[in-house]
PDB file of C-alpha atoms in Angstrom:
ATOM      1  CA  UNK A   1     225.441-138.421   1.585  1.00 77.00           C
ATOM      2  CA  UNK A   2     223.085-140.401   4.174  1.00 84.00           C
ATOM      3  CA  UNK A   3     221.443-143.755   3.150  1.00 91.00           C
ATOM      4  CA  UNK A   4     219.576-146.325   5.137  1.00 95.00           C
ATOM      5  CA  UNK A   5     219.429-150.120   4.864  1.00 96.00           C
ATOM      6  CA  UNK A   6     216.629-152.300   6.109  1.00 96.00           C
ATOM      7  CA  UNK A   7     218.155-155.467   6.116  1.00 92.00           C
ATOM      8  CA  UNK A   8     214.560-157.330   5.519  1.00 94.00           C
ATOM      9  CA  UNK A   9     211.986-156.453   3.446  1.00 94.00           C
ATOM     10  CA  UNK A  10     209.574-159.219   4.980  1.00 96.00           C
ATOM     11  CA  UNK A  11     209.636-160.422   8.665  1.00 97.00           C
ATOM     12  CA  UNK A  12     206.747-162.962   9.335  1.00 97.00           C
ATOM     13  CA  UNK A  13     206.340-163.707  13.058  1.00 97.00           C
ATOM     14  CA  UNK A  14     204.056-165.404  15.460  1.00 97.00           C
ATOM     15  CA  UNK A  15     201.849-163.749  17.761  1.00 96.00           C
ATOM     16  CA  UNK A  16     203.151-163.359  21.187  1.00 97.00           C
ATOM     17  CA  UNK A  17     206.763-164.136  19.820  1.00 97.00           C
ATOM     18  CA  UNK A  18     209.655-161.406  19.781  1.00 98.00           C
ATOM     19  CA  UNK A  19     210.436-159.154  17.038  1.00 98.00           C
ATOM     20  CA  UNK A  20     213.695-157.289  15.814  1.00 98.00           C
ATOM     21  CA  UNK A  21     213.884-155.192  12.240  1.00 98.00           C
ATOM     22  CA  UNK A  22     217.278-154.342  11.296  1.00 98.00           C
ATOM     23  CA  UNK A  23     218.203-150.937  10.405  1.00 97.00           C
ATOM     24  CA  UNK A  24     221.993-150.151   9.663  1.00 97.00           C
ATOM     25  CA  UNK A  25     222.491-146.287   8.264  1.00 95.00           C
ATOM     26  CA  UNK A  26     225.581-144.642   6.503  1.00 92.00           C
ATOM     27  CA  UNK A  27     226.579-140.302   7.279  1.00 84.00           C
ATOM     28  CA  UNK A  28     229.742-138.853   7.484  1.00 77.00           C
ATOM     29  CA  UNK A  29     228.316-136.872  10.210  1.00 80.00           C
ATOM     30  CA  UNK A  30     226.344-137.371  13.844  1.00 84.00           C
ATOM     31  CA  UNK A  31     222.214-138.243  12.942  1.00 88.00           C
ATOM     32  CA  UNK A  32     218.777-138.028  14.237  1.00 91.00           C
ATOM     33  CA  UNK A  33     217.184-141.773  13.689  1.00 94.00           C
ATOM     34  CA  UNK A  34     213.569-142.464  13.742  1.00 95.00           C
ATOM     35  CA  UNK A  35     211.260-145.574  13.529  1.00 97.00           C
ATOM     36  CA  UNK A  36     207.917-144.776  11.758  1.00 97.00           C
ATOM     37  CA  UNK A  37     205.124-147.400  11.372  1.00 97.00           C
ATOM     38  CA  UNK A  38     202.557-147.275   8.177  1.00 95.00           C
ATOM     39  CA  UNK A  39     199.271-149.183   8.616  1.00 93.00           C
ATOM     40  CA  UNK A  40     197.794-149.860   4.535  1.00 87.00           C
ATOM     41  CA  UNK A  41     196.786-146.758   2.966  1.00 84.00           C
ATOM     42  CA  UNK A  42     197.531-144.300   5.809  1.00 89.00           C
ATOM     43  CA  UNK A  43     200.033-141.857   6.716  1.00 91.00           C
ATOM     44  CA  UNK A  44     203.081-142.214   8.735  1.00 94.00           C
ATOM     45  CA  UNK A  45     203.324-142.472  12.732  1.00 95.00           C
ATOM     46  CA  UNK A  46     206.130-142.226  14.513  1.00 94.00           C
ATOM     47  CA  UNK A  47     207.223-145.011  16.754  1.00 96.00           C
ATOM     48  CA  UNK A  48     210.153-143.567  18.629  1.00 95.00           C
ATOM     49  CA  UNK A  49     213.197-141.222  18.116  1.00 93.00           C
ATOM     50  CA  UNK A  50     216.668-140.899  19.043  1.00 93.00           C
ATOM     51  CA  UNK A  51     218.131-137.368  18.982  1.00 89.00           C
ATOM     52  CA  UNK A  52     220.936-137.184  21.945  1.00 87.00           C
ATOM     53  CA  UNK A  53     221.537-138.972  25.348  1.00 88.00           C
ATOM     54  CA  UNK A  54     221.004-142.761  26.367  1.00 89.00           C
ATOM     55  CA  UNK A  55     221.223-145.038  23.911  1.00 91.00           C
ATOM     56  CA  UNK A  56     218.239-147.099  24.380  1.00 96.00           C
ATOM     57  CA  UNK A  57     215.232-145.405  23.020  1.00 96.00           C
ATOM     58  CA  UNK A  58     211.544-146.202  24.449  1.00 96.00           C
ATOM     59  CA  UNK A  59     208.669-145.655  22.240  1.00 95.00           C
ATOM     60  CA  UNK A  60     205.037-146.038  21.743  1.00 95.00           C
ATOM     61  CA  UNK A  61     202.822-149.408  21.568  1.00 93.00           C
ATOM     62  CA  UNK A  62     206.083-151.435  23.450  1.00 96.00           C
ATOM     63  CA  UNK A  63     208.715-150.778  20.901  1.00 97.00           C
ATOM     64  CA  UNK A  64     212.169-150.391  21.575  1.00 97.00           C
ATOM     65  CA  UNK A  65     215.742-149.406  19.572  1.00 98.00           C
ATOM     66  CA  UNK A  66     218.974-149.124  20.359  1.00 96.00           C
ATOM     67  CA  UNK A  67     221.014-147.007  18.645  1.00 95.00           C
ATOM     68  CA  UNK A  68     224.863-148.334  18.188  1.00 94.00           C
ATOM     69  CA  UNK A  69     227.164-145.591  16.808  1.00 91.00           C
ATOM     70  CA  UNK A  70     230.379-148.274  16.317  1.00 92.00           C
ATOM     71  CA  UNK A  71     228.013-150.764  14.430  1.00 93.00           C
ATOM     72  CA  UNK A  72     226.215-147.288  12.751  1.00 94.00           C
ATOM     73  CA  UNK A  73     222.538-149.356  13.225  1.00 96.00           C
ATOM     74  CA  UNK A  74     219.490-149.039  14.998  1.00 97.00           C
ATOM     75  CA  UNK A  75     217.354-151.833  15.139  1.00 98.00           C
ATOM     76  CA  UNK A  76     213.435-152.343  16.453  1.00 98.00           C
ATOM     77  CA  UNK A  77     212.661-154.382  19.096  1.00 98.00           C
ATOM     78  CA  UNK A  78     209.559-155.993  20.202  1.00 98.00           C
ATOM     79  CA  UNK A  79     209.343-158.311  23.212  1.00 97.00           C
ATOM     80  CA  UNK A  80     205.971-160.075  22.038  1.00 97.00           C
ATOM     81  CA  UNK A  81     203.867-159.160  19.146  1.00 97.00           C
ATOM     82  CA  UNK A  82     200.151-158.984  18.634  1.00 96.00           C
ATOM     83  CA  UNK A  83     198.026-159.051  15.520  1.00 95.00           C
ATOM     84  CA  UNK A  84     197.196-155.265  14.956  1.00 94.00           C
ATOM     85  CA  UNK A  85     201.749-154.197  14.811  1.00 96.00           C
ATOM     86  CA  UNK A  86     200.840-156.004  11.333  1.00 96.00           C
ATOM     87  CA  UNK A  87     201.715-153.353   9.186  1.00 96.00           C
ATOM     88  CA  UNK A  88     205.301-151.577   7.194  1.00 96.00           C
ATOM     89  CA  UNK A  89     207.857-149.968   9.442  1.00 97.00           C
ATOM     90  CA  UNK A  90     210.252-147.625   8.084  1.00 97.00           C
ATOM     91  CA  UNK A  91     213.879-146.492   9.659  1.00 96.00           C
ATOM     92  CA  UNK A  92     214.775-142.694   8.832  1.00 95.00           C
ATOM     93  CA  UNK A  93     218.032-140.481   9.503  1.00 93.00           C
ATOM     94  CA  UNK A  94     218.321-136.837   9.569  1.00 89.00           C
ATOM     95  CA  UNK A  95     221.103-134.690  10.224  1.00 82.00           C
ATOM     96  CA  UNK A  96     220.958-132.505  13.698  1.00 77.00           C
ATOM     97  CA  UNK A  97     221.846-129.319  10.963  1.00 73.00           C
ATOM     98  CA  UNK A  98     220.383-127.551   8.426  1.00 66.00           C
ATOM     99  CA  UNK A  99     216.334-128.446   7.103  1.00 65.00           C
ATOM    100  CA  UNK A 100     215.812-131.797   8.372  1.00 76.00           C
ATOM    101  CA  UNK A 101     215.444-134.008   5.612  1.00 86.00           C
ATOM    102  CA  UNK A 102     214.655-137.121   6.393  1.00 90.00           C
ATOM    103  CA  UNK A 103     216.365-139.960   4.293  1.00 92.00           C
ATOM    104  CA  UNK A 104     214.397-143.500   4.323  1.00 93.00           C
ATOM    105  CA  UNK A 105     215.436-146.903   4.099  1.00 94.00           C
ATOM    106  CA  UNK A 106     213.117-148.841   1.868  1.00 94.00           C
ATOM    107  CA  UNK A 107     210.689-150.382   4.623  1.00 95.00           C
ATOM    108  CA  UNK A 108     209.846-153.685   6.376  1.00 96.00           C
ATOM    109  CA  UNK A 109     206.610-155.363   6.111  1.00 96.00           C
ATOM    110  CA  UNK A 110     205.847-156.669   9.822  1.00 97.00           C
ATOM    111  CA  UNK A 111     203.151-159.205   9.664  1.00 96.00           C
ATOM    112  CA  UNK A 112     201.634-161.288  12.790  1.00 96.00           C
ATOM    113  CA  UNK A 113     200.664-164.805  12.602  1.00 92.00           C
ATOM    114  CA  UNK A 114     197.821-166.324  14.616  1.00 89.00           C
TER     115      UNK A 114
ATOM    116  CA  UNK B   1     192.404-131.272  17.213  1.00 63.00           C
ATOM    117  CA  UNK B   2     196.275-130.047  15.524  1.00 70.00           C
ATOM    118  CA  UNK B   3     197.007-131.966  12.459  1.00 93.00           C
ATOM    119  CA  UNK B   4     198.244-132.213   8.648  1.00 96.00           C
ATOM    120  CA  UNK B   5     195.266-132.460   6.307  1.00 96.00           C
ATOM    121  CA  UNK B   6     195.610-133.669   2.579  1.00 97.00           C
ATOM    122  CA  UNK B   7     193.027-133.994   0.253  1.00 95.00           C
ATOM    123  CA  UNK B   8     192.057-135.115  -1.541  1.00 95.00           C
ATOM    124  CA  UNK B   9     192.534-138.765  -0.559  1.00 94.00           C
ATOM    125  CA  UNK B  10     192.209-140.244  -3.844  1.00 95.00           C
ATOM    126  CA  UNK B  11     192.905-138.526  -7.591  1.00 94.00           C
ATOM    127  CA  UNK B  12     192.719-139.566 -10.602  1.00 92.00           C
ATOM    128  CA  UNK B  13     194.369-137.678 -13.974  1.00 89.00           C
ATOM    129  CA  UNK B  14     194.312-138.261 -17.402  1.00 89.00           C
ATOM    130  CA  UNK B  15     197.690-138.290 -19.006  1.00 86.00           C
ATOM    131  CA  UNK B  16     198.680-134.343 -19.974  1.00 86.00           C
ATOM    132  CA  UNK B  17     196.772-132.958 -17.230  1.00 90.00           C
ATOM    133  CA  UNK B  18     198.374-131.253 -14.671  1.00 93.00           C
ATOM    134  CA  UNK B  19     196.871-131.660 -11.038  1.00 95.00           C
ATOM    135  CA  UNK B  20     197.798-130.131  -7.381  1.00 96.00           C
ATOM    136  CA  UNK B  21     197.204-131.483  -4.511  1.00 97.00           C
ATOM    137  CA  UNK B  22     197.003-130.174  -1.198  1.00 98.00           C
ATOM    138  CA  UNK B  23     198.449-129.948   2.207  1.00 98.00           C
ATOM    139  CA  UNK B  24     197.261-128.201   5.344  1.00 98.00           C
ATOM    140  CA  UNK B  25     199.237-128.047   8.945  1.00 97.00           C
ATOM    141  CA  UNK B  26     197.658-126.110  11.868  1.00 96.00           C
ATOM    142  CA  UNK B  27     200.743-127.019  13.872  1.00 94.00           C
ATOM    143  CA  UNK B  28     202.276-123.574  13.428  1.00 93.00           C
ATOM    144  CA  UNK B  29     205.584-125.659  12.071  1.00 93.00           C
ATOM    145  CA  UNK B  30     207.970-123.982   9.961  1.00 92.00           C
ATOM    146  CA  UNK B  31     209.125-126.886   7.928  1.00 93.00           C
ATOM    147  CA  UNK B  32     207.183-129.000   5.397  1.00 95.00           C
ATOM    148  CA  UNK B  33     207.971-131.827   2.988  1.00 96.00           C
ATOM    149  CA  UNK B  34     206.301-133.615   0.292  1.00 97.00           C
ATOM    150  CA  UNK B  35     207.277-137.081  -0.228  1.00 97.00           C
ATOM    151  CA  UNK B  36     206.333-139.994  -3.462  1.00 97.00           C
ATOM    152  CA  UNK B  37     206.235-143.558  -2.018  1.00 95.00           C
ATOM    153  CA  UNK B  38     206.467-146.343  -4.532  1.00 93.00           C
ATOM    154  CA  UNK B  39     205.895-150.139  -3.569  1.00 83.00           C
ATOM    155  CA  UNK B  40     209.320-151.443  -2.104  1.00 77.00           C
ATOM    156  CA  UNK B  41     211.020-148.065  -2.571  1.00 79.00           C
ATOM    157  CA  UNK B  42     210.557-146.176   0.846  1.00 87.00           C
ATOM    158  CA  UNK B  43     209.863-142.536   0.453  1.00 93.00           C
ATOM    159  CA  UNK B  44     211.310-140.110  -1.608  1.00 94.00           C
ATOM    160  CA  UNK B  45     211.942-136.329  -1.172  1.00 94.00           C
ATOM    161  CA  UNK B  46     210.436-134.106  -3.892  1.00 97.00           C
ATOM    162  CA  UNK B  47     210.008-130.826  -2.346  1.00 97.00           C
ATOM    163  CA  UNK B  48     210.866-129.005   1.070  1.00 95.00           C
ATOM    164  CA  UNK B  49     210.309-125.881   2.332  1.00 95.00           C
ATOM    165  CA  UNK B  50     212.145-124.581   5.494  1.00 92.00           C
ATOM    166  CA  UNK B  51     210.227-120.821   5.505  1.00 92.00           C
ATOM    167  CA  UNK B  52     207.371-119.146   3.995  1.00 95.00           C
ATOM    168  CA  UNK B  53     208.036-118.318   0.515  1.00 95.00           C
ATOM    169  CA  UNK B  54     211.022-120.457   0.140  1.00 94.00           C
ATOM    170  CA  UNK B  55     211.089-123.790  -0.906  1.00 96.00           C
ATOM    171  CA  UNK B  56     214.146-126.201  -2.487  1.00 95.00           C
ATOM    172  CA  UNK B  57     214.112-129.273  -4.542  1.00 96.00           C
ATOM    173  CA  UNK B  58     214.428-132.693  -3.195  1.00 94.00           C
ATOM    174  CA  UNK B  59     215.705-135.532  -4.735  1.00 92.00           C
ATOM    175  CA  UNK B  60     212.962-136.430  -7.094  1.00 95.00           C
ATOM    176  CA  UNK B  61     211.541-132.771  -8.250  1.00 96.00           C
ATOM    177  CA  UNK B  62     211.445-133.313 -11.705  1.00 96.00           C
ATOM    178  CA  UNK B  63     208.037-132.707 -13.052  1.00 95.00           C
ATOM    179  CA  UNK B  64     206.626-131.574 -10.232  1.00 97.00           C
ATOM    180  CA  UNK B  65     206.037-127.786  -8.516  1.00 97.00           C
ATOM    181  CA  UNK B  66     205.090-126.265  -5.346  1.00 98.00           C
ATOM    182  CA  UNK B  67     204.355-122.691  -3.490  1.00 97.00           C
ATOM    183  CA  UNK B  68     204.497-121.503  -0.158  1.00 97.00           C
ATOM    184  CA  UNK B  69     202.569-118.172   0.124  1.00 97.00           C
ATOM    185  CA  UNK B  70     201.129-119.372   3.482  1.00 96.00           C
ATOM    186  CA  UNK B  71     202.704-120.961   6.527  1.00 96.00           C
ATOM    187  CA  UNK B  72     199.950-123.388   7.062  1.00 97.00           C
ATOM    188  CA  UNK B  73     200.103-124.602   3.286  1.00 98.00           C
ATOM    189  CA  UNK B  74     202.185-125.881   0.675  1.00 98.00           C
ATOM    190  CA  UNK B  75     200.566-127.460  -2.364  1.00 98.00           C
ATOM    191  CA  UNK B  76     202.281-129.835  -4.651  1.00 98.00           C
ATOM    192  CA  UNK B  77     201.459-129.476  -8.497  1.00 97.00           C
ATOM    193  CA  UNK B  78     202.115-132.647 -10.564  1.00 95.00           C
ATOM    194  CA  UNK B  79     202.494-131.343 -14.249  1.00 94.00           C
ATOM    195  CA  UNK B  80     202.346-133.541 -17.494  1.00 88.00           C
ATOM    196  CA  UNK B  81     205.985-133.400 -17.694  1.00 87.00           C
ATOM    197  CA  UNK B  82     206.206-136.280 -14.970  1.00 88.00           C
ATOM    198  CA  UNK B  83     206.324-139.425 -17.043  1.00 86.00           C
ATOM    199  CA  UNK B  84     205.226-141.555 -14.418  1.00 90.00           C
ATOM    200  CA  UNK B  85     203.390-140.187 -11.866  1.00 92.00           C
ATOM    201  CA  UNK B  86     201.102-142.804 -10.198  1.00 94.00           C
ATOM    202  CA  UNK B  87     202.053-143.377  -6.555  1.00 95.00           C
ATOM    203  CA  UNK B  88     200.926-142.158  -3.075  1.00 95.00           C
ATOM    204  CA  UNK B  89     201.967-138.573  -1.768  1.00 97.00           C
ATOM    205  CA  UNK B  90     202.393-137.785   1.413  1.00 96.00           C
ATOM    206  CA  UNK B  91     202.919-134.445   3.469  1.00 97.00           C
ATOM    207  CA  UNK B  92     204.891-133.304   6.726  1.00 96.00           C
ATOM    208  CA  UNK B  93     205.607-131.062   8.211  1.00 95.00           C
ATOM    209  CA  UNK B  94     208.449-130.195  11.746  1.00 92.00           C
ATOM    210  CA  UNK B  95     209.691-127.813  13.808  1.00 85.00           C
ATOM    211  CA  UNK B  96     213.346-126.631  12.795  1.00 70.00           C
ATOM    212  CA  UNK B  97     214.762-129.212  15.335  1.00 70.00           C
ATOM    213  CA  UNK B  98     212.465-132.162  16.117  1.00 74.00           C
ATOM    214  CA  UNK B  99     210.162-135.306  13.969  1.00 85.00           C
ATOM    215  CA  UNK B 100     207.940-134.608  10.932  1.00 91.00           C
ATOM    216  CA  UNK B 101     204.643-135.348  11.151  1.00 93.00           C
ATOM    217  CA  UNK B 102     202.731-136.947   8.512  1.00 95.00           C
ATOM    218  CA  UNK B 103     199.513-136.526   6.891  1.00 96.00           C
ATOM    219  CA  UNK B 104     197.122-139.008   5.549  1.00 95.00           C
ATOM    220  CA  UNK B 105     198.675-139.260   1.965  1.00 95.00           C
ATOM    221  CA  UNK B 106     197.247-138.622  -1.397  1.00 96.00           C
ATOM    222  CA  UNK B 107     196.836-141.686  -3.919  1.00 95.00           C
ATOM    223  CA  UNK B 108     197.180-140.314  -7.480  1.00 95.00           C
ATOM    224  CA  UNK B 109     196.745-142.827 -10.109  1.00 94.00           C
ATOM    225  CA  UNK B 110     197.081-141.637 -13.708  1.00 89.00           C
ATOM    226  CA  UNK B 111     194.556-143.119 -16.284  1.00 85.00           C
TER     227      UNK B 111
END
C-alpha cells in the first residue's frame, strides 16, 4: 500500500525568505506525485505534477519539486515567499494504473511573516 | 466556464438524519472521488467511481452511500449510521490518466 509523510505540520517563514516542505512517500510500485495548495475553507488547487520525464517539476505561482526516486521524496520549493502562499499544502501519490486514487499525506500549514 | 460544483457549501443535520450532498463536473471526466478532510488528518477516500453506474468503496465508506446514474454527477449520501460525521467534503473528479480536480467542498456539521 502507498502512504505519504509530510515531515512538518507547521513551517513559519518570513516574507521574501525561501521555502522547502518535505514530502517523503512509500509504493512498491512507480507513482504519479502531486503538490496541491488549500487556501481556508476552499477547495483544492493543484500546484504542480510529476508524471514521467525530468525530474525537476515547474509549477504555478513560482513553486518548484524535485522528485528523487533513491530518497522516494518530493519536496516543495520556494525561492522567496510572499504573504498570500499563506495557506495548507498537501503532497499526494497515485499509481500510473488502475482508478487513480490519490493517497494524501496529512498537510503542511505554510504561513508568511511580515 | 468548466468546473466541479458542490452545494451546498454549508449543511447542517440533526443527529439520525440522513443528508446528500452534491457534486456536479461539466468537464466530461470519467473519474470522480469524494473525499472527508478532518483537521490534521489530510484527506480521506470514501467513494470513487471510475464509470457511469459503477462506483467502489474507498477507505472510509462506512456510513456513507453514493450513485452514479449520470456522468456529470455523483452525489454522496451521509446516513445516520456514520457516528461522526462533521467534517468538510470535497469532490473531484480526472480523466483516466491525469490530476483530479477539486471542487469547493461541502462543510457538514452535525447538531
Amino acid at each position: 500500500a502507498q502512504s505519504v509523510t509530510q515531515l512538518d505540520s507547521q513551517v513559519p517563514v518570513f516574507e521574501e525568505a525561501p521555502v522547502e516542505l518535505r514530502c517523503n512517500y512509500s509504493s512498491s510500485v512507480s507513482v504519479y506525485l502531486f503538490w496541491y495548495v488549500q487556501y481556508p475553507n476552499q477547495g483544492l488547487q493543484l500546484l504542480l505534477k510529476y508524471l514521467s520525464g525530468s525530474t525537476l517539476v515547474k509549477g504555478i505561482n513560482g513553486f518548484e519539486a524535485e522528485f528523487n526516486k533513491s530518497q522516494t521524496s518530493f519536496h516543495l520549493r520556494k525561492p522567496s515567499v510572499h504573504i498570500s502562499d499563506t495557506a495548507e499544502y498537501f503532497c499526494a501519490v497515485s499509481e500510473p494504473q488502475g482508478a487513480q486514487k490519490l493517497v494524501f499525506g496529512q498537510g503542511t500549514r505554510l504561513t508568511i511573516n511580515p | 466556464d468548466g468546473g466541479i460544483t458542490q452545494s451546498p457549501k454549508y449543511l447542517f443535520r440533526k443527529e439520525g438524519q440522513n443528508v446528500t450532498l452534491s457534486c456536479e463536473q461539466n468537464l466530461n471526466h470519467d473519474a470522480m472521488y469524494w473525499y472527508r478532510q478532518d483537521p490534521g488528518q489530510g484527506l480521506r477516500l470514501i467513494y470513487y467511481s471510475q464509470i457511469v453506474n459503477d462506483f467502489q468503496k474507498g477507505d472510509i465508506a462506512e456510513g456513507y452511500s453514493v450513485s452514479r446514474e449520470k456522468k456529470e454527477s455523483f452525489p454522496l449520501t451521509v446516513t445516520s449510521a456514520q457516528k461522526n460525521p462533521t467534517a468538510f467534503y470535497l469532490c473531484a473528479s480526472s480523466t483516466r490518466t491525469d490530476e483530479q480536480f477539486f471542487g469547493p467542498g461541502t462543510r457538514l456539521t452535525v447538531l
